[in-house]
XYZ file of C-alpha atoms in Angstrom:
555
model
C 20.712 -47.498 -31.825
C 23.597 -49.865 -30.738
C 22.115 -52.519 -29.859
C 19.512 -54.418 -33.327
C 22.769 -56.350 -34.306
C 24.490 -57.405 -31.318
C 24.214 -58.410 -27.647
C 27.294 -57.558 -26.930
C 27.610 -54.264 -24.320
C 30.993 -53.017 -26.282
C 32.959 -50.600 -25.286
C 31.953 -48.610 -27.451
C 28.683 -48.197 -25.971
C 30.411 -48.200 -22.082
C 32.270 -45.247 -23.271
C 28.539 -43.428 -24.892
C 26.865 -45.201 -21.589
C 28.952 -42.272 -19.084
C 28.953 -39.966 -21.024
C 25.261 -39.811 -21.954
C 24.175 -40.534 -18.147
C 26.500 -37.437 -17.220
C 24.846 -35.089 -19.309
C 21.839 -36.528 -18.110
C 22.516 -35.860 -14.791
C 23.736 -33.011 -14.854
C 20.288 -32.263 -16.343
C 18.576 -33.834 -14.196
C 20.345 -31.887 -10.518
C 18.162 -29.529 -9.604
C 15.164 -31.988 -9.577
C 17.631 -34.610 -7.500
C 18.472 -31.452 -5.284
C 15.024 -30.516 -4.807
C 14.183 -34.524 -3.401
C 16.262 -33.748 -0.185
C 14.063 -34.138 2.142
C 15.912 -32.575 5.833
C 15.310 -28.807 5.477
C 18.870 -27.314 5.668
C 21.363 -26.312 3.212
C 23.359 -29.316 2.974
C 25.190 -30.959 0.533
C 22.491 -32.050 -1.761
C 22.513 -35.698 -3.589
C 21.981 -34.713 -7.354
C 25.112 -32.835 -7.115
C 27.179 -35.364 -5.650
C 25.782 -38.093 -7.840
C 26.439 -35.094 -10.931
C 29.626 -34.522 -10.047
C 31.179 -38.470 -9.111
C 29.841 -39.367 -12.527
C 31.334 -36.518 -13.972
C 35.317 -37.903 -12.185
C 34.806 -40.866 -13.388
C 34.267 -39.390 -17.165
C 37.496 -38.381 -16.684
C 39.376 -41.268 -17.085
C 37.697 -41.802 -20.387
C 39.888 -38.169 -21.341
C 37.897 -35.090 -23.565
C 35.775 -36.364 -25.855
C 36.253 -33.366 -28.443
C 34.156 -32.083 -30.592
C 33.494 -35.145 -32.248
C 31.365 -36.700 -29.924
C 30.773 -39.481 -26.524
C 32.114 -41.964 -28.398
C 34.167 -41.271 -30.002
C 37.776 -40.332 -27.456
C 41.181 -41.711 -28.179
C 40.526 -45.030 -26.134
C 42.651 -48.304 -27.236
C 39.436 -50.291 -27.916
C 41.231 -53.412 -27.378
C 41.562 -52.324 -23.989
C 38.325 -52.789 -22.317
C 39.718 -54.054 -19.107
C 41.669 -51.055 -18.608
C 39.157 -49.072 -19.732
C 37.242 -50.421 -17.337
C 39.191 -50.536 -14.687
C 40.068 -46.898 -14.511
C 36.628 -45.761 -14.927
C 35.725 -47.352 -11.449
C 38.973 -46.489 -9.987
C 38.370 -42.430 -10.680
C 34.287 -43.182 -9.638
C 35.805 -44.178 -5.972
C 38.500 -41.173 -5.782
C 35.949 -38.268 -7.310
C 33.163 -40.031 -5.212
C 30.858 -37.279 -3.124
C 29.073 -37.772 -0.377
C 27.078 -40.563 0.867
C 25.033 -41.169 -2.080
C 27.839 -40.453 -4.471
C 30.342 -43.200 -2.223
C 27.428 -45.959 -3.476
C 27.338 -45.090 -6.325
C 30.941 -45.109 -7.750
C 31.048 -48.695 -5.685
C 27.955 -49.435 -8.009
C 29.488 -48.092 -11.002
C 33.278 -49.971 -10.858
C 31.165 -53.116 -10.518
C 29.287 -53.047 -13.226
C 32.191 -51.824 -15.425
C 34.653 -54.644 -13.923
C 32.070 -57.061 -14.426
C 30.709 -56.149 -18.277
C 34.783 -55.766 -19.574
C 34.684 -59.163 -18.553
C 31.753 -60.475 -19.500
C 30.582 -58.281 -22.369
C 27.437 -60.237 -23.151
C 26.566 -60.522 -19.613
C 24.974 -57.204 -18.922
C 22.320 -58.779 -16.490
C 25.272 -60.478 -14.597
C 26.891 -56.806 -14.772
C 23.469 -55.217 -13.497
C 23.650 -58.038 -10.191
C 27.045 -57.104 -9.524
C 26.765 -52.940 -9.206
C 23.869 -53.297 -6.494
C 26.182 -55.824 -4.605
C 28.319 -53.518 -4.809
C 25.972 -50.576 -4.226
C 24.953 -52.936 -0.516
C 28.097 -53.421 -0.032
C 29.149 -49.854 0.433
C 26.463 -49.429 2.985
C 27.269 -51.400 6.659
C 23.804 -50.351 7.801
C 21.149 -50.774 4.912
C 18.419 -48.870 4.428
C 15.540 -50.273 2.224
C 13.733 -47.335 0.700
C 16.801 -45.773 -0.809
C 19.261 -46.491 -4.162
C 19.643 -49.223 -2.941
C 15.671 -51.003 -3.174
C 16.003 -49.782 -6.566
C 19.170 -51.017 -7.793
C 18.356 -54.491 -6.776
C 14.694 -54.644 -8.616
C 16.685 -53.235 -11.322
C 19.059 -56.734 -11.273
C 16.256 -59.291 -10.118
C 14.185 -57.972 -13.525
C 17.609 -57.877 -15.446
C 18.584 -61.608 -14.604
C 14.586 -62.351 -15.420
C 14.556 -61.471 -18.711
C 17.976 -62.640 -19.854
C 16.699 -65.763 -18.581
C 13.861 -65.835 -20.551
C 16.011 -65.249 -23.588
C 15.845 -61.312 -23.337
C 18.498 -59.783 -25.563
C 20.607 -56.360 -24.312
C 17.846 -53.989 -25.602
C 14.837 -56.288 -23.497
C 17.562 -56.448 -21.068
C 17.824 -52.814 -20.224
C 14.809 -51.363 -21.261
C 13.148 -53.766 -18.712
C 15.885 -53.317 -15.849
C 15.433 -49.619 -15.990
C 11.225 -49.377 -15.928
C 11.946 -51.881 -13.551
C 14.149 -49.573 -11.244
C 11.275 -46.780 -11.834
C 8.185 -48.877 -10.540
C 10.944 -49.463 -7.442
C 11.092 -46.045 -7.258
C 7.310 -44.732 -7.029
C 7.599 -47.563 -4.187
C 10.591 -45.723 -2.046
C 7.811 -44.199 -0.039
C 6.593 -47.357 0.867
C 9.650 -47.949 2.870
C 10.482 -44.515 4.477
C 8.417 -42.516 6.364
C 10.196 -38.953 5.731
C 9.276 -40.067 1.321
C 5.614 -40.690 2.378
C 5.427 -37.926 4.598
C 6.621 -35.003 2.265
C 5.119 -37.044 -0.886
C 8.229 -37.578 -2.570
C 10.637 -40.851 -3.780
C 14.241 -41.419 -2.852
C 17.032 -39.069 -4.296
C 19.522 -41.334 -4.474
C 17.151 -43.725 -6.356
C 16.233 -41.379 -8.949
C 19.309 -40.250 -9.630
C 20.184 -44.304 -10.669
C 16.967 -44.092 -12.730
C 18.299 -41.272 -14.674
C 21.775 -43.488 -14.709
C 19.992 -46.479 -16.450
C 17.464 -44.426 -18.637
C 20.821 -43.237 -20.074
C 21.481 -46.983 -20.948
C 18.346 -47.265 -22.378
C 19.044 -44.506 -24.625
C 22.823 -45.693 -25.367
C 21.525 -49.666 -26.424
C 17.783 -47.841 -28.160
C 18.334 -44.626 -29.599
C 15.237 -43.731 -27.268
C 15.021 -42.178 -23.664
C 11.890 -43.328 -21.775
C 9.129 -41.309 -21.157
C 8.784 -40.709 -16.858
C 6.479 -39.180 -15.296
C 7.653 -35.619 -13.026
C 8.893 -36.539 -9.359
C 9.135 -33.186 -8.464
C 8.379 -32.879 -4.252
C 5.303 -31.326 -2.773
C 5.155 -28.633 -0.221
C 3.220 -31.362 1.947
C 5.281 -30.940 5.663
C 7.587 -33.982 6.792
C 8.173 -35.664 10.153
C 12.133 -35.913 9.789
C 13.576 -37.993 12.414
C 17.091 -37.913 12.064
C 19.582 -36.294 9.439
C 19.664 -39.973 7.986
C 22.417 -41.933 10.521
C 21.698 -44.965 11.691
C 21.662 -45.617 14.989
C 22.416 -49.475 16.696
C 20.299 -50.483 19.598
C 21.684 -51.931 23.097
C 24.988 -50.803 24.735
C 27.263 -48.415 23.060
C 30.924 -49.546 22.152
C 33.758 -49.024 24.472
C 36.863 -48.778 21.273
C 37.279 -48.416 17.696
C 39.122 -50.061 15.837
C 40.463 -49.264 12.308
C 42.935 -51.335 10.353
C 44.216 -51.199 6.608
C 43.675 -54.797 5.121
C 44.824 -56.032 2.012
C 42.733 -58.836 0.535
C 41.548 -59.894 -3.323
C 37.769 -60.427 -1.847
C 36.699 -59.236 1.250
C 32.923 -61.607 1.208
C 30.823 -60.678 4.116
C 33.644 -58.336 5.776
C 30.716 -56.111 6.591
C 28.716 -59.307 7.914
C 30.954 -60.330 10.101
C 31.790 -56.699 12.151
C 28.113 -56.298 12.662
C 28.479 -59.273 14.466
C 30.383 -57.900 16.762
C 30.422 -54.517 17.269
C 28.506 -51.061 15.137
C 29.341 -48.331 12.852
C 31.107 -50.242 10.116
C 32.577 -48.631 7.279
C 34.438 -50.645 4.474
C 35.968 -48.879 1.976
C 38.415 -49.966 -0.940
C 40.602 -49.046 -4.306
C 42.541 -52.035 -6.223
C 42.474 -54.844 -3.027
C 43.544 -51.846 -0.258
C 40.212 -51.740 2.023
C 40.596 -48.990 4.984
C 38.077 -50.722 8.046
C 36.430 -49.007 10.387
C 34.236 -50.585 13.530
C 33.223 -49.243 17.363
C 33.299 -53.238 19.123
C 33.536 -53.293 22.899
C 36.899 -54.874 24.882
C 35.937 -58.056 24.457
C 34.986 -58.236 20.693
C 38.948 -56.412 19.895
C 40.384 -59.359 18.676
C 37.172 -60.225 16.898
C 37.743 -57.552 15.004
C 41.104 -58.258 13.361
C 40.837 -61.286 13.205
C 38.247 -60.958 10.831
C 40.719 -59.234 8.995
C 43.589 -61.695 9.279
C 40.887 -64.750 7.597
C 41.102 -62.373 4.450
C 44.202 -61.055 4.217
C 47.117 -58.660 5.383
C 46.577 -56.626 8.111
C 48.386 -53.268 9.094
C 47.989 -49.655 10.216
C 46.269 -51.254 13.085
C 44.869 -48.242 15.579
C 42.440 -49.511 19.037
C 41.061 -46.064 20.289
C 39.098 -45.358 23.333
C 35.750 -43.867 22.801
C 33.623 -41.080 25.338
C 29.845 -41.052 25.199
C 29.667 -38.158 27.269
C 30.797 -35.621 24.744
C 29.270 -32.173 26.747
C 30.984 -33.395 30.305
C 34.467 -34.606 28.936
C 37.553 -34.370 29.986
C 39.168 -31.097 29.795
C 41.330 -30.360 27.334
C 45.740 -30.338 27.998
C 47.557 -26.867 27.905
C 47.154 -25.513 24.743
C 49.655 -22.979 25.011
C 48.554 -18.665 23.982
C 45.312 -19.908 21.852
C 42.913 -22.569 22.116
C 41.709 -22.483 18.540
C 45.148 -22.220 17.241
C 46.824 -25.627 15.618
C 50.470 -26.450 15.768
C 51.814 -27.554 13.084
C 55.353 -29.589 11.915
C 57.111 -30.091 8.533
C 57.210 -33.687 9.839
C 53.372 -34.206 10.135
C 50.756 -32.348 7.946
C 46.860 -31.323 8.844
C 44.661 -31.745 5.315
C 41.446 -30.145 6.461
C 38.230 -29.298 5.213
C 36.903 -26.008 5.437
C 33.562 -23.458 4.459
C 34.775 -19.885 4.354
C 37.531 -17.742 4.034
C 37.407 -17.046 7.607
C 38.046 -20.098 9.069
C 40.819 -21.213 6.016
C 42.914 -18.263 7.113
C 42.808 -19.226 10.333
C 44.007 -22.477 8.974
C 46.350 -21.411 6.864
C 48.241 -19.489 8.428
C 48.472 -22.210 11.722
C 50.440 -24.009 8.518
C 47.676 -26.470 7.910
C 46.481 -27.670 4.312
C 43.438 -26.535 3.314
C 41.141 -27.267 0.948
C 38.405 -24.722 0.537
C 35.405 -25.805 -0.013
C 31.794 -23.442 -1.920
C 28.842 -23.803 -0.317
C 26.391 -27.479 -0.358
C 29.912 -29.209 -1.461
C 31.789 -31.884 -0.146
C 36.106 -33.104 -1.259
C 36.541 -35.943 -3.565
C 38.597 -37.950 -2.389
C 40.939 -37.295 -5.664
C 41.232 -33.800 -3.148
C 42.187 -35.083 -0.184
C 44.633 -37.593 -1.341
C 46.042 -34.498 -4.163
C 46.553 -31.845 -0.958
C 47.754 -34.749 1.433
C 50.517 -34.937 -0.990
C 51.502 -32.063 -1.798
C 51.913 -31.093 1.962
C 55.189 -33.096 1.562
C 55.092 -35.373 4.689
C 55.632 -38.725 5.586
C 52.438 -38.461 7.883
C 48.778 -37.167 7.499
C 46.168 -36.610 9.420
C 42.743 -35.771 7.241
C 39.837 -33.464 8.939
C 37.009 -33.364 6.884
C 34.737 -31.068 9.231
C 31.430 -32.531 7.836
C 29.633 -36.526 8.507
C 28.948 -36.512 4.505
C 32.560 -36.456 4.047
C 34.078 -39.184 5.992
C 33.804 -41.454 3.255
C 35.155 -40.593 0.739
C 38.194 -38.934 3.609
C 39.026 -42.610 4.593
C 39.315 -44.049 0.852
C 41.711 -40.911 0.655
C 43.646 -42.288 3.432
C 43.525 -45.408 1.734
C 45.291 -44.943 -1.227
C 47.614 -42.165 0.426
C 49.152 -44.639 2.337
C 49.673 -46.592 -1.133
C 52.166 -43.758 -1.959
C 53.818 -44.861 1.322
C 52.366 -42.068 3.692
C 51.545 -42.809 6.744
C 47.647 -41.214 6.934
C 44.570 -41.273 9.642
C 40.891 -39.585 9.625
C 40.033 -37.490 12.599
C 36.239 -37.872 12.244
C 34.796 -34.686 12.449
C 31.639 -33.871 11.678
C 32.260 -29.503 12.797
C 34.508 -27.229 11.908
C 34.062 -26.536 15.601
C 35.080 -30.282 15.693
C 38.132 -29.415 13.130
C 39.151 -26.841 15.310
C 39.700 -28.876 18.883
C 41.151 -31.759 17.405
C 43.604 -28.911 15.815
C 43.589 -27.369 18.569
C 45.472 -30.585 21.044
C 47.853 -31.393 17.934
C 51.121 -32.797 19.282
C 54.035 -33.333 16.321
C 55.997 -34.275 19.361
C 53.882 -37.495 20.369
C 54.462 -40.271 18.212
C 51.327 -40.834 15.377
C 49.208 -43.240 17.271
C 49.092 -40.924 20.393
C 48.379 -37.648 18.464
C 45.741 -39.488 16.189
C 44.226 -40.589 19.607
C 44.307 -36.703 21.692
C 42.667 -35.399 18.473
C 40.006 -37.789 18.262
C 38.979 -36.920 22.092
C 38.844 -33.923 21.573
C 37.028 -34.008 18.710
C 34.837 -36.372 20.467
C 34.598 -34.338 23.805
C 33.048 -31.177 21.154
C 29.553 -30.876 21.502
C 28.375 -28.883 17.930
C 25.627 -26.822 16.490
C 24.667 -24.311 14.109
C 21.924 -21.927 12.910
C 20.415 -21.480 9.474
C 17.463 -21.385 7.919
C 15.172 -23.951 6.036
C 15.130 -24.164 3.302
C 11.059 -25.918 3.013
C 7.794 -25.901 4.951
C 8.347 -29.904 7.327
C 7.390 -30.910 10.267
C 10.752 -31.926 12.543
C 11.569 -33.461 16.085
C 11.302 -29.663 16.968
C 7.831 -28.700 15.420
C 6.702 -27.380 12.193
C 8.988 -25.623 10.502
C 8.288 -22.879 7.786
C 10.447 -22.190 4.454
C 12.668 -19.257 5.891
C 12.575 -20.127 9.615
C 15.567 -20.520 11.370
C 17.089 -23.390 12.732
C 19.051 -24.508 15.332
C 20.696 -27.902 15.146
C 22.762 -29.823 17.564
C 25.167 -32.566 16.947
C 23.275 -32.953 13.274
C 19.622 -32.593 14.618
C 17.222 -30.151 14.080
C 16.684 -28.979 18.178
C 15.003 -25.384 17.688
C 12.670 -23.361 15.538
C 11.984 -20.317 15.474
C 12.308 -16.339 13.598
C 14.602 -14.507 15.347
C 18.295 -16.151 14.531
C 19.441 -14.889 18.696
C 16.993 -16.311 19.879
C 17.414 -19.950 18.148
C 20.923 -19.623 18.815
C 20.477 -18.552 22.521
C 18.310 -21.870 23.006
C 20.681 -24.023 21.088
C 23.683 -22.570 23.555
C 21.726 -23.335 26.560
C 20.953 -27.279 25.561
C 24.451 -27.618 24.784
C 26.090 -25.960 27.770
C 26.492 -28.078 30.665
C 28.369 -28.615 33.985
C 31.644 -28.281 33.592
C 32.302 -26.306 29.850
C 35.240 -24.891 29.974
C 35.297 -23.517 26.176
C 32.416 -21.926 24.072
C 33.228 -20.984 20.437
C 31.297 -18.975 18.019
C 32.364 -19.262 14.269
C 30.830 -16.447 12.465
C 28.874 -17.283 9.444
C 29.193 -14.300 6.094
C 25.148 -14.502 7.317
C 25.984 -13.437 10.869
C 26.530 -10.305 11.939
C 29.182 -8.582 14.357
C 27.034 -7.336 17.073
C 24.655 -10.659 17.297
C 27.486 -12.712 17.648
C 28.338 -10.004 20.885
C 24.805 -10.230 21.913
C 25.573 -14.763 22.095
C 29.001 -14.113 24.124
C 28.036 -11.808 26.465
C 24.533 -13.756 26.745
C 26.972 -17.032 27.592
C 29.384 -15.263 30.092
C 26.517 -13.809 31.633
C 25.118 -17.585 32.494
C 27.951 -19.287 32.857
C 30.550 -16.902 34.737
C 33.559 -19.756 34.136
C 33.514 -19.963 30.284
C 35.446 -18.715 27.998
C 33.793 -17.155 25.112
C 36.270 -16.989 21.442
C 34.524 -15.473 18.794
C 36.119 -16.501 14.577
C 34.739 -14.609 12.567
C 34.523 -17.804 9.632
C 32.797 -16.455 7.028
C 30.838 -19.771 6.037
C 28.175 -19.334 3.414
C 24.311 -20.205 4.822
C 25.032 -20.748 8.400
C 25.308 -17.510 10.249
C 26.164 -19.118 13.499
C 28.409 -22.069 14.280
C 28.840 -23.424 17.579
C 31.273 -25.906 19.980
C 30.991 -26.273 23.638
C 34.252 -28.156 25.269
């Protein structure tokens, strides 16, 4: 028990908390992963939170045999340690949940280092940091839990509570807020589960209680039930109104970015702001009348550079044909002056892109890269210009962080927001190192956005979806990230997916066969496409990716 004689949250307490939370998240990761209500084998919240926290702890060095709190740290350098922890958390964040947790941890560390007697204010700063990491906050998530924790901590502090009172009360309030998350979200309520990210935050706060008091709070288990769940979307937020015409991105160097997200949302949507050390990557979709407004929001706060204004294509299924690509539609052309860094799952795609000269980050099943891994690959490429291809929607935020960091090393870096490996292949196929950098990025972005993507996998749980009820083991067909087809036969489901994806004007169908996909099945799918769409070219790639027997791209 470390908090019996002081109300100051010391550096030793901070390091103890970080190590304890790391161990607790490792123990709870399977439980938290099981809370995910989307029934496909995708990136898991518990794993992403654990890996993000592990990255933060890497700033402390090796605890060695002496255990937590005994790392060889400069005990007088509280601010320096807090800064390193926060930075490593941001760079090591995995998935959307990891990005939110890293923003929360960075703000808590910064605040408590500045004022060790202000743990309540630090928790408030953490909650604000979590909200600031999300352009369109959704209640009933980790954000709600973080806010409840901060509000109660401030109430206890205002009543004269000591350090122990504050952290115990904050953790209890967070737990109660976690139990109420199903009241906000129908998906959670129907499934009989609590929010996975919020559960992870409670684990972290209970570790804080243990650091201060020596005891872990007793909590009821939060294992999910098997009650069918109605899934509407895979976590993407929608914005009403007319679709914007342009994607605006720029680099902003500013000491503070108060209300930046709100000001950007006033003139557009799809807002994302991610930053490290007062350098922020800003992304927003706007119409033609609001391009200057979006840029002025940045100029009002600091120095704006690396401006990119890209037309958006909203009719992906009937998008414009690609320029001439040479002998192979799926062979990227890479030049030493400009490197492509692509995230891949599966040895076949790895070999294909590596042989073409791209730098590939091979990830195991159900995992996404950290910003640090993308940064290392970008620097190792040895090129002054780097284009990042995340290949998954959940990897976009960390890719933007990586691009921002690469620019601090003097590199020119940009992210193509590819949401599938087939979009990455389409973007790489039109890559032209002889074009000016911005023009190349525009061409690749258009190619990716003009590629519809689909995939087939097996359900990991029994749920209700927009396509109907599925049972564990059923085959699910996804189109543009949403469950659209359910069946018992992989070929029948795949055929139905392709039927719905194909539209007049389609020119190329790419079938990426996974490790669970059969060669004969892929040939049957190819033959079906040719029989029903004689003008469409079909390319089959032995991707070798796990969990997804087939991934499709239609251009």
